[in-house]
Amino acid sequence: MKTRYWTWLAWPLGALPLGWIVWQAASGAMGPDPAETFVKAIGWWALVLILTCLSMRPASQLLKVPGLVIWRRTFGLWGFIYACLHFLAWATLLLGWDPSVLGQELTKRPYIVVGTLAWLAMWPLAATSTRKARRRLGRKWTKLHKLIFVTLVLAIIHQYWVQKSGYGETVVFASVAAVLLLYRLLKDRILVKKQP
Amino acid sequence: DQVAKAMDGKPDSDEALTPYQDVTHYNNFYEFGTGKTDPAANAHTLKTDPWSVTVAGEVEKPGEYALEDLLKGLQLEERIYRLRCVEAWSMVIPWVGVPLASLLKKLQPTSKAKYVAFTSLADADQMPGVRSPFTGIDWPYREGLRLDEAMHPLTLMAVGLYGRTLPNQNGAPFRLVVPWKYGFKSIKSIVRIELTDTRPQTTWNMLAPNEYGFYANVNPHVDHPRWSQSRERRLPNSFFDPNWVPTRMFNGYDQVASLYKGMDLKKYY
């Protein structure tokens, strides 16, 4: 495996935005509402990392760099870590784990419910991200990991719902997601046709 | 310096003022972008001098006024008001301006006038947010008040803050400030004032009528469909303390309650 030596690079790459966000927070560059800004920034990057994760297989096929597929898992795990931090920062910094407020937010606010579901759907994927689990689950693993698309769609709805208006970013996220989904569908068909 | 003179140094609020830097760098002014820091970054392209305001509708003195003529003879005052954003954060800001009532008296509404409709500038050349196809907003930005709300002594037409001329990102050169209503009612960079006998269309109500009503009075008992309005983050806050304070009815300006006597404020949110 000649490509192996650079595959670890996805780990520091995924850590870069987090480092930047923490630096901004620590240096007081997050304005007059830093906790809110922090929570939003982490959430934004969680979505970007999920999209990055899902771009890795198409990228490896189109660029003919097979090693890129290994980055898929790393970016997926980073997406999960950012989603966890997003949830934790929201519950801790903004709500202070106040049980009554937390209960209200988690039941009465559709965008929070949708966001939480998107995050929960990532847990089984993170839990089965090891090579061992993949080998043990076999075909079931592939099926299970289609859950990432549920996460993706819910996360985009969440991102759309959080805003008052201004849908530019949602349009970009949704378009990238649509391209990734379409690629997957078309690619599968092409592969099926090629089989005798 | 006329603006500076209005700063009398007397506190009419015992609450800490939100620092000038925060008041001028954390704004919702979608004509310059939807991010909180976009207006401060982009609003330098707004040309505020000369500025003319069209006065129309049910008034004895309609016409196109240069801003300085519109304000001629009116006394600038400093008012320290809480500003409660519908997004559940708030600031305390020392405005400089003239009571809308004194301006309207000068323009002389007719007996038919029941509402005041305001329109912001919507110039794609000066305002990147107006050029953007994704804001979902039908420009120009519009707002309105019932005439008795407009005539209330608290209602201000601001031209400055912190004793200085209004920065562009805060709605220069001429904006509304209605302290007992959510911030979006306080329309910025006004180019048109029209007195009407029917209720005017207002931007956020047009965009999402189930979320934003015409009245938009600050009310802790009526939640936004997507978040609670029972408390607010008083800015600036810190990373480990969001500084939640309970939201008060009419943003604490109880003297306006008589304007809504007998009205169901859950229905007329």
PDB file of N, CA, C and O in Angstrom, chain B residues 134-203:
ATOM      1  N   PHE B 134     -31.145  35.234  -2.235  1.00  0.00           N
ATOM      2  CA  PHE B 134     -31.536  34.206  -1.263  1.00  0.00           C
ATOM      3  C   PHE B 134     -32.047  34.726   0.080  1.00  0.00           C
ATOM      4  O   PHE B 134     -32.173  33.972   1.025  1.00  0.00           O
ATOM      5  N   THR B 135     -32.280  36.022   0.208  1.00  0.00           N
ATOM      6  CA  THR B 135     -32.726  36.501   1.512  1.00  0.00           C
ATOM      7  C   THR B 135     -34.190  36.136   1.763  1.00  0.00           C
ATOM      8  O   THR B 135     -34.623  36.089   2.902  1.00  0.00           O
ATOM      9  N   GLY B 136     -34.940  35.904   0.692  1.00  0.00           N
ATOM     10  CA  GLY B 136     -36.365  35.605   0.856  1.00  0.00           C
ATOM     11  C   GLY B 136     -37.194  36.840   1.122  1.00  0.00           C
ATOM     12  O   GLY B 136     -38.410  36.754   1.297  1.00  0.00           O
ATOM     13  N   ILE B 137     -36.549  37.996   1.170  1.00  0.00           N
ATOM     14  CA  ILE B 137     -37.266  39.221   1.523  1.00  0.00           C
ATOM     15  C   ILE B 137     -37.655  39.991   0.265  1.00  0.00           C
ATOM     16  O   ILE B 137     -36.868  40.130  -0.664  1.00  0.00           O
ATOM     17  N   ASP B 138     -38.898  40.472   0.274  1.00  0.00           N
ATOM     18  CA  ASP B 138     -39.424  41.272  -0.819  1.00  0.00           C
ATOM     19  C   ASP B 138     -39.085  42.740  -0.507  1.00  0.00           C
ATOM     20  O   ASP B 138     -39.786  43.393   0.236  1.00  0.00           O
ATOM     21  N   TRP B 139     -37.957  43.197  -1.057  1.00  0.00           N
ATOM     22  CA  TRP B 139     -37.519  44.573  -0.783  1.00  0.00           C
ATOM     23  C   TRP B 139     -38.441  45.578  -1.443  1.00  0.00           C
ATOM     24  O   TRP B 139     -39.024  45.261  -2.457  1.00  0.00           O
ATOM     25  N   PRO B 140     -38.562  46.785  -0.957  1.00  0.00           N
ATOM     26  CA  PRO B 140     -37.862  47.348   0.200  1.00  0.00           C
ATOM     27  C   PRO B 140     -38.456  46.883   1.537  1.00  0.00           C
ATOM     28  O   PRO B 140     -39.597  46.431   1.589  1.00  0.00           O
ATOM     29  N   TYR B 141     -37.643  47.004   2.579  1.00  0.00           N
ATOM     30  CA  TYR B 141     -38.089  46.700   3.939  1.00  0.00           C
ATOM     31  C   TYR B 141     -39.186  47.683   4.316  1.00  0.00           C
ATOM     32  O   TYR B 141     -39.077  48.879   4.066  1.00  0.00           O
ATOM     33  N   ARG B 142     -40.262  47.140   4.897  1.00  0.00           N
ATOM     34  CA  ARG B 142     -41.399  47.989   5.265  1.00  0.00           C
ATOM     35  C   ARG B 142     -41.793  47.763   6.715  1.00  0.00           C
ATOM     36  O   ARG B 142     -41.746  46.634   7.192  1.00  0.00           O
ATOM     37  N   GLU B 143     -42.188  48.794   7.374  1.00  0.00           N
ATOM     38  CA  GLU B 143     -42.715  48.667   8.722  1.00  0.00           C
ATOM     39  C   GLU B 143     -43.841  49.667   8.926  1.00  0.00           C
ATOM     40  O   GLU B 143     -44.040  50.558   8.089  1.00  0.00           O
ATOM     41  N   GLY B 144     -44.565  49.490  10.035  1.00  0.00           N
ATOM     42  CA  GLY B 144     -45.669  50.397  10.278  1.00  0.00           C
ATOM     43  C   GLY B 144     -46.097  50.404  11.729  1.00  0.00           C
ATOM     44  O   GLY B 144     -45.803  49.473  12.492  1.00  0.00           O
ATOM     45  N   LEU B 145     -46.745  51.484  12.099  1.00  0.00           N
ATOM     46  CA  LEU B 145     -47.278  51.628  13.459  1.00  0.00           C
ATOM     47  C   LEU B 145     -48.699  52.163  13.370  1.00  0.00           C
ATOM     48  O   LEU B 145     -49.049  52.846  12.405  1.00  0.00           O
ATOM     49  N   ARG B 146     -49.480  51.850  14.386  1.00  0.00           N
ATOM     50  CA  ARG B 146     -50.750  52.534  14.527  1.00  0.00           C
ATOM     51  C   ARG B 146     -50.430  53.989  14.890  1.00  0.00           C
ATOM     52  O   ARG B 146     -49.418  54.249  15.537  1.00  0.00           O
ATOM     53  N   LEU B 147     -51.306  54.934  14.517  1.00  0.00           N
ATOM     54  CA  LEU B 147     -50.982  56.347  14.755  1.00  0.00           C
ATOM     55  C   LEU B 147     -50.766  56.631  16.240  1.00  0.00           C
ATOM     56  O   LEU B 147     -49.854  57.390  16.601  1.00  0.00           O
ATOM     57  N   ASP B 148     -51.578  55.990  17.109  1.00  0.00           N
ATOM     58  CA  ASP B 148     -51.392  56.275  18.541  1.00  0.00           C
ATOM     59  C   ASP B 148     -50.067  55.720  19.065  1.00  0.00           C
ATOM     60  O   ASP B 148     -49.467  56.291  19.965  1.00  0.00           O
ATOM     61  N   GLU B 149     -49.607  54.611  18.468  1.00  0.00           N
ATOM     62  CA  GLU B 149     -48.273  54.095  18.832  1.00  0.00           C
ATOM     63  C   GLU B 149     -47.194  55.068  18.362  1.00  0.00           C
ATOM     64  O   GLU B 149     -46.226  55.340  19.075  1.00  0.00           O
ATOM     65  N   ALA B 150     -47.385  55.567  17.146  1.00  0.00           N
ATOM     66  CA  ALA B 150     -46.412  56.497  16.580  1.00  0.00           C
ATOM     67  C   ALA B 150     -46.345  57.786  17.392  1.00  0.00           C
ATOM     68  O   ALA B 150     -45.282  58.401  17.525  1.00  0.00           O
ATOM     69  N   MET B 151     -47.487  58.220  17.932  1.00  0.00           N
ATOM     70  CA  MET B 151     -47.547  59.475  18.683  1.00  0.00           C
ATOM     71  C   MET B 151     -47.115  59.302  20.141  1.00  0.00           C
ATOM     72  O   MET B 151     -47.013  60.279  20.877  1.00  0.00           O
ATOM     73  N   HIS B 152     -46.873  58.056  20.572  1.00  0.00           N
ATOM     74  CA  HIS B 152     -46.490  57.852  21.961  1.00  0.00           C
ATOM     75  C   HIS B 152     -45.141  58.517  22.243  1.00  0.00           C
ATOM     76  O   HIS B 152     -44.227  58.424  21.425  1.00  0.00           O
ATOM     77  N   PRO B 153     -45.026  59.192  23.398  1.00  0.00           N
ATOM     78  CA  PRO B 153     -43.778  59.926  23.665  1.00  0.00           C
ATOM     79  C   PRO B 153     -42.507  59.072  23.658  1.00  0.00           C
ATOM     80  O   PRO B 153     -41.407  59.613  23.486  1.00  0.00           O
ATOM     81  N   LEU B 154     -42.622  57.758  23.831  1.00  0.00           N
ATOM     82  CA  LEU B 154     -41.409  56.922  23.802  1.00  0.00           C
ATOM     83  C   LEU B 154     -40.879  56.712  22.381  1.00  0.00           C
ATOM     84  O   LEU B 154     -39.706  56.381  22.195  1.00  0.00           O
ATOM     85  N   THR B 155     -41.755  56.844  21.385  1.00  0.00           N
ATOM     86  CA  THR B 155     -41.356  56.514  20.013  1.00  0.00           C
ATOM     87  C   THR B 155     -40.420  57.580  19.459  1.00  0.00           C
ATOM     88  O   THR B 155     -40.748  58.765  19.452  1.00  0.00           O
ATOM     89  N   LEU B 156     -39.245  57.117  19.000  1.00  0.00           N
ATOM     90  CA  LEU B 156     -38.178  58.041  18.631  1.00  0.00           C
ATOM     91  C   LEU B 156     -37.772  57.850  17.165  1.00  0.00           C
ATOM     92  O   LEU B 156     -37.784  56.741  16.648  1.00  0.00           O
ATOM     93  N   MET B 157     -37.407  58.952  16.514  1.00  0.00           N
ATOM     94  CA  MET B 157     -36.730  58.875  15.223  1.00  0.00           C
ATOM     95  C   MET B 157     -35.271  59.206  15.510  1.00  0.00           C
ATOM     96  O   MET B 157     -34.935  60.345  15.825  1.00  0.00           O
ATOM     97  N   ALA B 158     -34.408  58.184  15.405  1.00  0.00           N
ATOM     98  CA  ALA B 158     -33.016  58.379  15.820  1.00  0.00           C
ATOM     99  C   ALA B 158     -32.141  58.818  14.653  1.00  0.00           C
ATOM    100  O   ALA B 158     -32.321  58.382  13.506  1.00  0.00           O
ATOM    101  N   VAL B 159     -31.186  59.700  14.975  1.00  0.00           N
ATOM    102  CA  VAL B 159     -30.166  60.117  14.010  1.00  0.00           C
ATOM    103  C   VAL B 159     -28.760  59.897  14.572  1.00  0.00           C
ATOM    104  O   VAL B 159     -27.765  60.170  13.898  1.00  0.00           O
ATOM    105  N   GLY B 160     -28.708  59.399  15.823  1.00  0.00           N
ATOM    106  CA  GLY B 160     -27.402  59.173  16.424  1.00  0.00           C
ATOM    107  C   GLY B 160     -27.467  58.175  17.555  1.00  0.00           C
ATOM    108  O   GLY B 160     -28.556  57.758  17.980  1.00  0.00           O
ATOM    109  N   LEU B 161     -26.283  57.775  18.020  1.00  0.00           N
ATOM    110  CA  LEU B 161     -26.180  56.965  19.235  1.00  0.00           C
ATOM    111  C   LEU B 161     -24.855  57.264  19.896  1.00  0.00           C
ATOM    112  O   LEU B 161     -23.887  57.642  19.227  1.00  0.00           O
ATOM    113  N   TYR B 162     -24.824  57.136  21.203  1.00  0.00           N
ATOM    114  CA  TYR B 162     -23.619  57.471  21.967  1.00  0.00           C
ATOM    115  C   TYR B 162     -23.123  58.887  21.635  1.00  0.00           C
ATOM    116  O   TYR B 162     -21.915  59.137  21.564  1.00  0.00           O
ATOM    117  N   GLY B 163     -24.060  59.802  21.382  1.00  0.00           N
ATOM    118  CA  GLY B 163     -23.659  61.179  21.116  1.00  0.00           C
ATOM    119  C   GLY B 163     -22.966  61.390  19.789  1.00  0.00           C
ATOM    120  O   GLY B 163     -22.394  62.451  19.550  1.00  0.00           O
ATOM    121  N   ARG B 164     -23.008  60.374  18.928  1.00  0.00           N
ATOM    122  CA  ARG B 164     -22.385  60.508  17.615  1.00  0.00           C
ATOM    123  C   ARG B 164     -23.441  60.286  16.537  1.00  0.00           C
ATOM    124  O   ARG B 164     -24.488  59.705  16.788  1.00  0.00           O
ATOM    125  N   THR B 165     -23.106  60.740  15.343  1.00  0.00           N
ATOM    126  CA  THR B 165     -23.984  60.491  14.202  1.00  0.00           C
ATOM    127  C   THR B 165     -24.181  58.980  14.046  1.00  0.00           C
ATOM    128  O   THR B 165     -23.251  58.201  14.254  1.00  0.00           O
ATOM    129  N   LEU B 166     -25.389  58.587  13.686  1.00  0.00           N
ATOM    130  CA  LEU B 166     -25.710  57.171  13.532  1.00  0.00           C
ATOM    131  C   LEU B 166     -24.744  56.508  12.544  1.00  0.00           C
ATOM    132  O   LEU B 166     -24.619  56.958  11.410  1.00  0.00           O
ATOM    133  N   PRO B 167     -24.046  55.431  12.952  1.00  0.00           N
ATOM    134  CA  PRO B 167     -23.220  54.702  11.975  1.00  0.00           C
ATOM    135  C   PRO B 167     -24.129  54.037  10.923  1.00  0.00           C
ATOM    136  O   PRO B 167     -25.268  53.691  11.214  1.00  0.00           O
ATOM    137  N   ASN B 168     -23.587  53.873   9.725  1.00  0.00           N
ATOM    138  CA  ASN B 168     -24.391  53.309   8.635  1.00  0.00           C
ATOM    139  C   ASN B 168     -25.036  51.980   9.019  1.00  0.00           C
ATOM    140  O   ASN B 168     -26.203  51.733   8.714  1.00  0.00           O
ATOM    141  N   GLN B 169     -24.263  51.111   9.698  1.00  0.00           N
ATOM    142  CA  GLN B 169     -24.779  49.778  10.015  1.00  0.00           C
ATOM    143  C   GLN B 169     -25.913  49.817  11.034  1.00  0.00           C
ATOM    144  O   GLN B 169     -26.625  48.828  11.210  1.00  0.00           O
ATOM    145  N   ASN B 170     -26.099  50.932  11.698  1.00  0.00           N
ATOM    146  CA  ASN B 170     -27.207  51.063  12.651  1.00  0.00           C
ATOM    147  C   ASN B 170     -28.411  51.777  12.055  1.00  0.00           C
ATOM    148  O   ASN B 170     -29.326  52.164  12.782  1.00  0.00           O
ATOM    149  N   GLY B 171     -28.407  51.977  10.744  1.00  0.00           N
ATOM    150  CA  GLY B 171     -29.589  52.530  10.089  1.00  0.00           C
ATOM    151  C   GLY B 171     -29.506  53.992   9.743  1.00  0.00           C
ATOM    152  O   GLY B 171     -30.511  54.689   9.694  1.00  0.00           O
ATOM    153  N   ALA B 172     -28.283  54.465   9.491  1.00  0.00           N
ATOM    154  CA  ALA B 172     -28.089  55.871   9.131  1.00  0.00           C
ATOM    155  C   ALA B 172     -28.853  56.205   7.848  1.00  0.00           C
ATOM    156  O   ALA B 172     -29.057  55.322   7.022  1.00  0.00           O
ATOM    157  N   PRO B 173     -29.239  57.451   7.693  1.00  0.00           N
ATOM    158  CA  PRO B 173     -29.029  58.534   8.666  1.00  0.00           C
ATOM    159  C   PRO B 173     -30.230  58.752   9.593  1.00  0.00           C
ATOM    160  O   PRO B 173     -30.168  59.589  10.484  1.00  0.00           O
ATOM    161  N   PHE B 174     -31.270  57.922   9.431  1.00  0.00           N
ATOM    162  CA  PHE B 174     -32.557  58.271  10.020  1.00  0.00           C
ATOM    163  C   PHE B 174     -33.354  56.978  10.201  1.00  0.00           C
ATOM    164  O   PHE B 174     -33.652  56.298   9.222  1.00  0.00           O
ATOM    165  N   ARG B 175     -33.614  56.620  11.454  1.00  0.00           N
ATOM    166  CA  ARG B 175     -34.300  55.353  11.708  1.00  0.00           C
ATOM    167  C   ARG B 175     -35.317  55.492  12.830  1.00  0.00           C
ATOM    168  O   ARG B 175     -35.285  56.439  13.619  1.00  0.00           O
ATOM    169  N   LEU B 176     -36.187  54.507  12.901  1.00  0.00           N
ATOM    170  CA  LEU B 176     -37.193  54.456  13.941  1.00  0.00           C
ATOM    171  C   LEU B 176     -36.648  53.685  15.152  1.00  0.00           C
ATOM    172  O   LEU B 176     -35.838  52.778  14.978  1.00  0.00           O
ATOM    173  N   VAL B 177     -37.082  54.075  16.368  1.00  0.00           N
ATOM    174  CA  VAL B 177     -36.788  53.267  17.561  1.00  0.00           C
ATOM    175  C   VAL B 177     -38.065  53.172  18.389  1.00  0.00           C
ATOM    176  O   VAL B 177     -38.579  54.183  18.865  1.00  0.00           O
ATOM    177  N   VAL B 178     -38.599  51.951  18.489  1.00  0.00           N
ATOM    178  CA  VAL B 178     -39.811  51.716  19.283  1.00  0.00           C
ATOM    179  C   VAL B 178     -39.434  50.723  20.376  1.00  0.00           C
ATOM    180  O   VAL B 178     -39.413  49.516  20.146  1.00  0.00           O
ATOM    181  N   PRO B 179     -39.105  51.215  21.571  1.00  0.00           N
ATOM    182  CA  PRO B 179     -38.433  50.350  22.556  1.00  0.00           C
ATOM    183  C   PRO B 179     -39.290  49.225  23.129  1.00  0.00           C
ATOM    184  O   PRO B 179     -38.728  48.275  23.660  1.00  0.00           O
ATOM    185  N   TRP B 180     -40.606  49.294  23.026  1.00  0.00           N
ATOM    186  CA  TRP B 180     -41.418  48.232  23.611  1.00  0.00           C
ATOM    187  C   TRP B 180     -41.774  47.141  22.598  1.00  0.00           C
ATOM    188  O   TRP B 180     -42.492  46.210  22.903  1.00  0.00           O
ATOM    189  N   LYS B 181     -41.259  47.269  21.395  1.00  0.00           N
ATOM    190  CA  LYS B 181     -41.497  46.265  20.355  1.00  0.00           C
ATOM    191  C   LYS B 181     -40.190  45.582  19.985  1.00  0.00           C
ATOM    192  O   LYS B 181     -39.113  46.138  20.189  1.00  0.00           O
ATOM    193  N   TYR B 182     -40.311  44.368  19.408  1.00  0.00           N
ATOM    194  CA  TYR B 182     -39.118  43.671  18.954  1.00  0.00           C
ATOM    195  C   TYR B 182     -38.357  44.541  17.956  1.00  0.00           C
ATOM    196  O   TYR B 182     -38.941  45.324  17.209  1.00  0.00           O
ATOM    197  N   GLY B 183     -37.040  44.355  17.952  1.00  0.00           N
ATOM    198  CA  GLY B 183     -36.144  45.225  17.187  1.00  0.00           C
ATOM    199  C   GLY B 183     -36.505  45.394  15.727  1.00  0.00           C
ATOM    200  O   GLY B 183     -36.288  46.460  15.159  1.00  0.00           O
ATOM    201  N   PHE B 184     -37.072  44.332  15.105  1.00  0.00           N
ATOM    202  CA  PHE B 184     -37.315  44.434  13.662  1.00  0.00           C
ATOM    203  C   PHE B 184     -38.339  45.506  13.304  1.00  0.00           C
ATOM    204  O   PHE B 184     -38.426  45.917  12.148  1.00  0.00           O
ATOM    205  N   LYS B 185     -39.141  45.969  14.307  1.00  0.00           N
ATOM    206  CA  LYS B 185     -40.093  47.057  14.028  1.00  0.00           C
ATOM    207  C   LYS B 185     -39.355  48.376  13.803  1.00  0.00           C
ATOM    208  O   LYS B 185     -39.873  49.272  13.155  1.00  0.00           O
ATOM    209  N   SER B 186     -38.164  48.488  14.402  1.00  0.00           N
ATOM    210  CA  SER B 186     -37.438  49.752  14.365  1.00  0.00           C
ATOM    211  C   SER B 186     -36.658  49.869  13.065  1.00  0.00           C
ATOM    212  O   SER B 186     -35.444  49.692  13.003  1.00  0.00           O
ATOM    213  N   ILE B 187     -37.372  50.194  12.023  1.00  0.00           N
ATOM    214  CA  ILE B 187     -36.880  50.191  10.641  1.00  0.00           C
ATOM    215  C   ILE B 187     -35.751  51.211  10.439  1.00  0.00           C
ATOM    216  O   ILE B 187     -35.765  52.287  11.020  1.00  0.00           O
ATOM    217  N   LYS B 188     -34.799  50.813   9.603  1.00  0.00           N
ATOM    218  CA  LYS B 188     -33.571  51.609   9.418  1.00  0.00           C
ATOM    219  C   LYS B 188     -33.570  52.361   8.079  1.00  0.00           C
ATOM    220  O   LYS B 188     -34.284  51.995   7.150  1.00  0.00           O
ATOM    221  N   SER B 189     -32.706  53.341   8.003  1.00  0.00           N
ATOM    222  CA  SER B 189     -32.447  54.089   6.749  1.00  0.00           C
ATOM    223  C   SER B 189     -33.738  54.402   5.994  1.00  0.00           C
ATOM    224  O   SER B 189     -33.928  53.966   4.848  1.00  0.00           O
ATOM    225  N   ILE B 190     -34.586  55.183   6.643  1.00  0.00           N
ATOM    226  CA  ILE B 190     -35.940  55.436   6.129  1.00  0.00           C
ATOM    227  C   ILE B 190     -35.929  56.472   4.997  1.00  0.00           C
ATOM    228  O   ILE B 190     -35.309  57.530   5.123  1.00  0.00           O
ATOM    229  N   VAL B 191     -36.613  56.129   3.897  1.00  0.00           N
ATOM    230  CA  VAL B 191     -36.714  57.076   2.778  1.00  0.00           C
ATOM    231  C   VAL B 191     -38.156  57.511   2.517  1.00  0.00           C
ATOM    232  O   VAL B 191     -38.399  58.399   1.699  1.00  0.00           O
ATOM    233  N   ARG B 192     -39.111  56.861   3.205  1.00  0.00           N
ATOM    234  CA  ARG B 192     -40.500  57.209   2.932  1.00  0.00           C
ATOM    235  C   ARG B 192     -41.342  57.030   4.191  1.00  0.00           C
ATOM    236  O   ARG B 192     -41.224  56.026   4.891  1.00  0.00           O
ATOM    237  N   ILE B 193     -42.168  58.041   4.462  1.00  0.00           N
ATOM    238  CA  ILE B 193     -43.124  57.980   5.561  1.00  0.00           C
ATOM    239  C   ILE B 193     -44.491  58.287   4.966  1.00  0.00           C
ATOM    240  O   ILE B 193     -44.677  59.336   4.344  1.00  0.00           O
ATOM    241  N   GLU B 194     -45.405  57.357   5.135  1.00  0.00           N
ATOM    242  CA  GLU B 194     -46.730  57.563   4.560  1.00  0.00           C
ATOM    243  C   GLU B 194     -47.800  57.360   5.631  1.00  0.00           C
ATOM    244  O   GLU B 194     -47.788  56.353   6.330  1.00  0.00           O
ATOM    245  N   LEU B 195     -48.689  58.335   5.742  1.00  0.00           N
ATOM    246  CA  LEU B 195     -49.813  58.206   6.659  1.00  0.00           C
ATOM    247  C   LEU B 195     -50.967  57.567   5.895  1.00  0.00           C
ATOM    248  O   LEU B 195     -51.296  57.998   4.793  1.00  0.00           O
ATOM    249  N   THR B 196     -51.541  56.512   6.477  1.00  0.00           N
ATOM    250  CA  THR B 196     -52.564  55.765   5.742  1.00  0.00           C
ATOM    251  C   THR B 196     -53.804  55.566   6.612  1.00  0.00           C
ATOM    252  O   THR B 196     -53.751  55.714   7.840  1.00  0.00           O
ATOM    253  N   ASP B 197     -54.902  55.210   5.973  1.00  0.00           N
ATOM    254  CA  ASP B 197     -56.091  54.890   6.764  1.00  0.00           C
ATOM    255  C   ASP B 197     -56.285  53.389   6.895  1.00  0.00           C
ATOM    256  O   ASP B 197     -57.151  52.919   7.620  1.00  0.00           O
ATOM    257  N   THR B 198     -55.459  52.610   6.173  1.00  0.00           N
ATOM    258  CA  THR B 198     -55.510  51.149   6.346  1.00  0.00           C
ATOM    259  C   THR B 198     -54.155  50.652   6.847  1.00  0.00           C
ATOM    260  O   THR B 198     -53.128  51.308   6.648  1.00  0.00           O
ATOM    261  N   ARG B 199     -54.171  49.464   7.475  1.00  0.00           N
ATOM    262  CA  ARG B 199     -52.949  48.946   8.065  1.00  0.00           C
ATOM    263  C   ARG B 199     -51.940  48.598   6.978  1.00  0.00           C
ATOM    264  O   ARG B 199     -52.248  47.831   6.070  1.00  0.00           O
ATOM    265  N   PRO B 200     -50.733  49.133   7.078  1.00  0.00           N
ATOM    266  CA  PRO B 200     -49.738  48.862   6.033  1.00  0.00           C
ATOM    267  C   PRO B 200     -49.164  47.449   6.132  1.00  0.00           C
ATOM    268  O   PRO B 200     -49.192  46.822   7.186  1.00  0.00           O
ATOM    269  N   GLN B 201     -48.639  46.974   5.009  1.00  0.00           N
ATOM    270  CA  GLN B 201     -47.905  45.708   4.960  1.00  0.00           C
ATOM    271  C   GLN B 201     -46.563  45.884   5.677  1.00  0.00           C
ATOM    272  O   GLN B 201     -45.920  46.931   5.526  1.00  0.00           O
ATOM    273  N   THR B 202     -46.149  44.869   6.428  1.00  0.00           N
ATOM    274  CA  THR B 202     -44.858  44.958   7.098  1.00  0.00           C
ATOM    275  C   THR B 202     -44.020  43.727   6.735  1.00  0.00           C
ATOM    276  O   THR B 202     -44.552  42.618   6.607  1.00  0.00           O
ATOM    277  N   THR B 203     -42.717  43.937   6.564  1.00  0.00           N
ATOM    278  CA  THR B 203     -41.852  42.938   5.925  1.00  0.00           C
ATOM    279  C   THR B 203     -41.879  41.558   6.592  1.00  0.00           C
ATOM    280  O   THR B 203     -42.131  40.554   5.927  1.00  0.00           O
TER     281      THR B 203
END
